[in-house]
Amino acid sequence: MDSPVSIVSYGKNAARANGLAKNRILQIEDLISVTKNGSDVFRLNSAESFPVKIHGETLQLFWFARDVYKKTSGALNPAIFPVVRAWGFTTGKYRVPSDEEISALLKKTDFSKVTLAGVTSAPVPFVASLSMQTGMMLDFGSLGKGFACDEAVRILKKSGITSALLDLGGNIYVLGKKIDGSDWKVGIKNPLGEGVALSLKVHDSAVVTSGCYERFFEEGGKRYGHIFDGKTGRPVENELASVTVVCESGLYADALSTALFVKGSAAAIEFWQAHKDFGLALIFKDGSKWLSPGLPLLSELSVER
């Protein structure tokens, strides 16, 4: 997942359960990685003809991503990958593409043109096929860790684990309560400086934060973050420093935190008001905050640079 991963479980089967969860995370990475030769996504992105057969897990991500893509008016867009790659965020060779290059690449980022060619009754490993325009590329990185987290939690539960803390590169999931029966305390990092901005009291929940304060590059005195606006083909520039989503699904939290960061504060709050099936915490670049009613807040600290 290109991130440090930590799973801490409690119970007599903890060691075995953690091993099984780790293996499941690695299986998912092998299917959805954009760089691993032979992964579903790698084969899709390098295909010369379509349809391309994919595994069930990739199909699940496609279906979910398509749904959130529609609900967020394209703010979550797995097809933005050609643009992200041009800026160097997948290679480390950072650069600012020309307006002409961005315009040309944007023509290859319409996720609605990725279609399901048909689910087959063929035995594992292939269960479906996808088709897309030549030159298009996908990246499920904006929801892959959330999906892997949910799968790891499913494995832990199946193994009899009732108390665990998972951290997949900042995607936090707390299973059950702590072994003393109390809720877990999860801190939300100050995106403008050091320390913690908020502390939440949660159980059986995912806590996922998106922002550009850790992954970025600077050129010509300007900072460019790794989260992109699919309409402009450029890193998001708005009033938000970070977006945190709290809900029972790691996949939903991962997808929404990215999409709502792209949409900006007004649209993010409007989306929450329309759905209210998750908790939302917005931290602004000026240090102010907006917290959805009912967010399990333990403490709130001032945000300073």
Coordinates of C-alpha atoms in Angstrom, one line a residue:
M1 CA 0.0 0.0 0.0
D2 CA 3.1 2.2 -0.2
S3 CA 2.5 2.9 3.5
P4 CA 3.5 1.5 6.9
V5 CA 0.8 -0.9 8.2
S6 CA 0.1 -1.8 11.8
I7 CA -2.4 -4.3 13.2
V8 CA -2.6 -4.7 17.0
S9 CA -5.1 -7.3 18.1
Y10 CA -6.0 -8.7 21.5
G11 CA -7.1 -12.3 22.3
K12 CA -5.7 -15.8 22.3
N13 CA -5.8 -16.0 18.5
A14 CA -4.3 -12.6 17.9
A15 CA -1.0 -13.7 16.4
R16 CA -2.7 -16.0 13.9
A17 CA -5.4 -13.5 13.1
N18 CA -2.9 -10.8 12.4
G19 CA -1.0 -13.0 10.1
L20 CA -4.2 -13.9 8.1
A21 CA -5.2 -10.2 8.0
K22 CA -1.7 -9.3 6.7
N23 CA -1.9 -11.9 4.0
R24 CA -5.3 -10.5 2.9
I25 CA -3.9 -7.0 2.7
L26 CA -1.0 -8.2 0.5
Q27 CA -3.4 -10.1 -1.7
I28 CA -5.4 -6.9 -2.3
E29 CA -2.3 -4.9 -3.0
D30 CA -1.2 -7.6 -5.6
L31 CA -4.6 -7.0 -7.4
I32 CA -4.9 -3.2 -7.4
S33 CA -1.4 -1.9 -7.4
V34 CA -0.6 0.4 -10.3
T35 CA 3.0 -0.6 -10.4
K36 CA 3.0 -4.4 -9.8
N37 CA 3.3 -6.2 -13.1
G38 CA 0.4 -8.6 -13.4
S39 CA -2.0 -6.8 -11.1
D40 CA -5.5 -6.3 -12.4
V41 CA -5.0 -2.5 -12.5
F42 CA -1.6 -2.8 -14.2
R43 CA -3.0 -5.1 -16.9
L44 CA -5.9 -2.7 -17.5
N45 CA -3.6 0.3 -17.7
S46 CA -1.2 -1.4 -20.1
A47 CA -3.8 -3.2 -22.2
E48 CA -3.8 -2.7 -26.0
S49 CA -7.3 -4.1 -26.4
F50 CA -10.4 -4.6 -24.3
P51 CA -12.2 -6.1 -22.4
V52 CA -9.7 -7.1 -19.7
K53 CA -10.6 -9.8 -17.2
I54 CA -10.4 -8.8 -13.5
H55 CA -10.8 -10.4 -10.1
G56 CA -13.9 -10.1 -7.9
E57 CA -12.1 -7.7 -5.5
T58 CA -11.3 -5.3 -8.3
L59 CA -14.9 -5.6 -9.5
Q60 CA -16.1 -4.6 -6.0
L61 CA -13.9 -1.5 -6.0
F62 CA -15.1 -0.6 -9.5
W63 CA -18.7 -0.8 -8.5
F64 CA -18.2 1.1 -5.3
A65 CA -16.1 3.8 -7.0
R66 CA -18.6 4.2 -9.8
D67 CA -21.3 4.8 -7.2
V68 CA -19.3 7.4 -5.2
Y69 CA -18.2 9.0 -8.5
K70 CA -21.8 9.6 -9.4
K71 CA -22.8 10.8 -5.8
T72 CA -20.0 13.3 -5.6
S73 CA -20.3 14.6 -9.2
G74 CA -16.9 13.2 -10.1
A75 CA -15.0 14.4 -7.1
L76 CA -13.8 10.8 -6.6
N77 CA -12.3 9.9 -9.9
P78 CA -10.1 6.7 -10.2
A79 CA -9.5 7.6 -13.9
I80 CA -7.5 10.8 -13.0
F81 CA -4.3 8.6 -12.9
P82 CA -2.8 9.8 -16.2
V83 CA -2.9 13.4 -14.9
V84 CA -1.4 12.4 -11.5
R85 CA 1.4 10.5 -13.2
A86 CA 2.2 13.4 -15.4
W87 CA 2.8 15.5 -12.3
G88 CA 5.2 12.9 -11.0
F89 CA 3.3 11.7 -7.9
T90 CA 3.7 8.0 -8.9
T91 CA 7.3 8.2 -10.0
G92 CA 8.8 10.9 -7.7
K93 CA 9.9 12.9 -10.8
Y94 CA 7.9 15.9 -9.9
R95 CA 7.1 18.6 -12.5
V96 CA 4.3 21.1 -13.5
P97 CA 2.9 20.0 -16.9
S98 CA 1.9 22.6 -19.4
D99 CA -1.7 23.7 -19.9
E100 CA -1.7 22.0 -23.2
E101 CA -0.5 18.7 -21.7
I102 CA -3.1 18.8 -19.0
S103 CA -5.9 19.5 -21.4
A104 CA -4.9 16.6 -23.6
L105 CA -4.7 14.2 -20.6
L106 CA -8.1 15.4 -19.2
K107 CA -9.7 13.9 -22.3
K108 CA -8.7 10.5 -21.0
T109 CA -10.1 10.8 -17.5
D110 CA -13.9 10.3 -17.9
F111 CA -14.6 7.4 -15.5
S112 CA -18.1 7.1 -16.8
K113 CA -16.6 5.6 -20.0
V114 CA -15.2 2.6 -18.1
T115 CA -17.7 -0.1 -18.6
L116 CA -18.4 -3.5 -17.2
A117 CA -18.2 -5.8 -20.2
G118 CA -19.8 -8.7 -18.4
V119 CA -19.7 -10.9 -15.4
T120 CA -18.9 -14.5 -16.3
S121 CA -19.5 -17.8 -14.5
A122 CA -15.8 -18.7 -15.1
P123 CA -14.0 -20.2 -12.1
V124 CA -11.6 -18.1 -10.0
P125 CA -9.5 -16.1 -10.6
F126 CA -11.5 -14.2 -13.2
V127 CA -15.1 -13.2 -12.6
A128 CA -15.6 -10.1 -14.8
S129 CA -14.2 -7.9 -17.6
L130 CA -13.8 -4.2 -17.9
S131 CA -13.5 -2.0 -21.0
M132 CA -12.3 1.5 -21.4
Q133 CA -11.0 3.9 -24.0
T134 CA -7.4 3.4 -25.1
G135 CA -5.1 5.7 -23.2
M136 CA -7.2 5.7 -20.1
M137 CA -5.7 4.5 -16.8
L138 CA -7.2 3.7 -13.4
D139 CA -5.9 4.0 -9.9
F140 CA -7.9 2.8 -6.9
G141 CA -5.5 4.3 -4.4
S142 CA -8.1 6.8 -3.1
L143 CA -10.1 3.8 -1.7
G144 CA -7.8 0.8 -1.8
K145 CA -6.5 1.2 1.8
G146 CA -10.1 1.5 3.1
F147 CA -11.1 -1.7 1.2
A148 CA -8.1 -3.5 2.6
C149 CA -8.8 -2.3 6.1
D150 CA -12.4 -3.6 5.9
E151 CA -11.2 -6.9 4.6
A152 CA -8.6 -7.2 7.4
V153 CA -11.3 -6.4 10.0
R154 CA -13.5 -9.1 8.5
I155 CA -10.7 -11.6 8.9
L156 CA -10.1 -10.5 12.5
K157 CA -13.7 -10.9 13.4
K158 CA -13.9 -14.3 11.7
S159 CA -10.9 -15.3 13.8
G160 CA -12.7 -14.4 17.0
I161 CA -11.0 -11.0 17.6
T162 CA -13.2 -8.5 19.3
S163 CA -10.6 -5.8 20.1
A164 CA -8.1 -4.4 17.7
L165 CA -6.5 -1.2 16.3
L166 CA -5.5 -1.0 12.6
D167 CA -3.5 1.7 11.0
L168 CA -3.0 1.5 7.2
G169 CA -1.0 4.5 6.4
G170 CA -3.1 6.9 8.5
N171 CA -6.4 5.0 7.8
I172 CA -7.4 4.1 11.3
Y173 CA -10.0 1.4 12.2
V174 CA -10.9 0.5 15.8
L175 CA -12.6 -2.9 16.2
G176 CA -14.7 -3.2 19.3
K177 CA -13.5 -1.4 22.4
K178 CA -10.2 -1.5 24.3
I179 CA -9.7 -4.6 26.5
D180 CA -10.6 -2.5 29.6
G181 CA -14.1 -1.9 28.0
S182 CA -13.5 1.8 27.2
D183 CA -13.6 3.5 23.8
W184 CA -10.5 4.0 21.8
K185 CA -9.0 7.5 21.6
V186 CA -8.0 8.6 18.1
G187 CA -6.2 11.8 17.4
I188 CA -6.5 13.9 14.3
K189 CA -3.2 15.5 13.3
N190 CA -2.8 19.2 13.1
P191 CA -2.4 19.7 9.3
L192 CA -0.8 23.1 9.8
G193 CA 1.9 22.2 12.2
E194 CA 2.8 19.9 15.1
G195 CA 0.5 18.1 17.5
V196 CA -3.1 17.0 17.5
A197 CA -6.0 19.1 16.4
L198 CA -8.9 16.9 17.6
S199 CA -9.3 13.8 19.7
L200 CA -12.2 11.4 19.1
K201 CA -13.7 8.7 21.3
V202 CA -14.7 5.8 19.1
H203 CA -15.4 2.1 18.7
D204 CA -16.1 -0.1 15.7
S205 CA -15.3 2.8 13.4
A206 CA -13.0 4.0 10.7
V207 CA -11.3 7.4 11.1
V208 CA -9.8 8.5 7.8
T209 CA -8.2 11.9 7.1
S210 CA -7.3 13.4 3.7
G211 CA -5.1 16.4 3.1
C212 CA -2.0 17.6 1.2
Y213 CA 0.2 18.4 4.2
E214 CA 2.4 15.3 4.0
R215 CA 2.6 14.5 0.2
F216 CA 3.5 17.5 -1.9
F217 CA 6.3 19.1 -3.9
E218 CA 7.4 22.7 -4.3
E219 CA 8.4 24.5 -7.5
G220 CA 8.8 28.2 -8.1
G221 CA 7.9 28.9 -4.5
K222 CA 4.5 27.2 -4.8
R223 CA 3.4 24.0 -3.1
Y224 CA 1.5 21.3 -5.1
G225 CA -0.3 18.6 -3.2
H226 CA -1.1 15.0 -4.3
I227 CA -4.9 15.3 -4.3
F228 CA -6.2 16.3 -7.7
D229 CA -9.3 18.1 -9.0
G230 CA -10.6 16.0 -11.9
K231 CA -12.1 19.1 -13.5
T232 CA -8.9 21.1 -13.7
G233 CA -6.3 18.4 -13.8
R234 CA -4.4 20.3 -11.1
P235 CA -3.8 19.7 -7.4
V236 CA -6.7 20.9 -5.3
E237 CA -6.6 24.5 -4.2
N238 CA -9.3 25.5 -1.7
E239 CA -9.7 26.7 1.8
L240 CA -9.4 23.2 3.4
A241 CA -6.3 21.8 5.2
S242 CA -7.8 18.4 6.0
V243 CA -11.0 16.4 5.9
T244 CA -11.8 13.6 8.4
V245 CA -14.6 11.1 7.9
V246 CA -15.8 8.8 10.7
C247 CA -18.1 5.9 9.9
E248 CA -18.4 2.1 10.2
S249 CA -16.9 1.4 6.7
G250 CA -13.2 2.0 6.0
L251 CA -13.9 1.9 2.3
Y252 CA -16.6 4.6 2.6
A253 CA -14.5 6.8 4.9
D254 CA -11.5 6.5 2.6
A255 CA -13.5 7.4 -0.5
L256 CA -15.4 10.3 1.1
S257 CA -12.5 11.9 2.8
T258 CA -10.8 12.3 -0.6
A259 CA -13.9 13.3 -2.5
L260 CA -15.0 15.9 0.1
F261 CA -11.5 17.4 0.2
V262 CA -11.8 17.9 -3.6
K263 CA -15.3 19.4 -3.4
G264 CA -14.4 22.0 -0.8
S265 CA -16.0 23.0 2.5
A266 CA -19.4 24.3 1.3
A267 CA -20.1 21.3 -0.9
A268 CA -18.7 18.9 1.8
I269 CA -21.1 20.2 4.4
E270 CA -24.0 20.1 1.9
F271 CA -23.1 16.5 1.2
W272 CA -23.1 15.6 4.9
Q273 CA -26.4 17.3 5.4
A274 CA -27.9 15.3 2.5
H275 CA -26.7 11.9 3.8
K276 CA -25.7 12.1 7.5
D277 CA -24.5 8.5 7.5
F278 CA -21.0 9.6 8.6
G279 CA -19.2 12.0 10.9
L280 CA -17.3 14.9 9.4
A281 CA -14.5 17.2 10.6
L282 CA -13.1 20.0 8.5
I283 CA -10.0 21.9 9.4
F284 CA -9.4 25.1 7.4
K285 CA -6.1 26.7 6.4
D286 CA -6.8 29.6 8.7
G287 CA -7.0 27.2 11.7
S288 CA -10.7 27.2 12.1
K289 CA -12.8 24.0 12.2
W290 CA -16.3 22.7 11.3
L291 CA -17.5 19.6 13.1
S292 CA -20.7 17.7 12.2
P293 CA -23.2 17.4 15.1
G294 CA -22.8 14.1 16.9
L295 CA -19.1 13.7 16.1
P296 CA -17.7 11.7 19.1
L297 CA -15.4 14.5 20.2
L298 CA -13.2 13.9 23.2
S299 CA -11.2 17.1 23.0
E300 CA -10.5 20.0 20.6
L301 CA -7.2 21.8 20.5
S302 CA -6.3 25.1 18.9
V303 CA -4.6 24.7 15.5
E304 CA -1.5 26.7 14.9
R305 CA 1.4 26.7 12.5

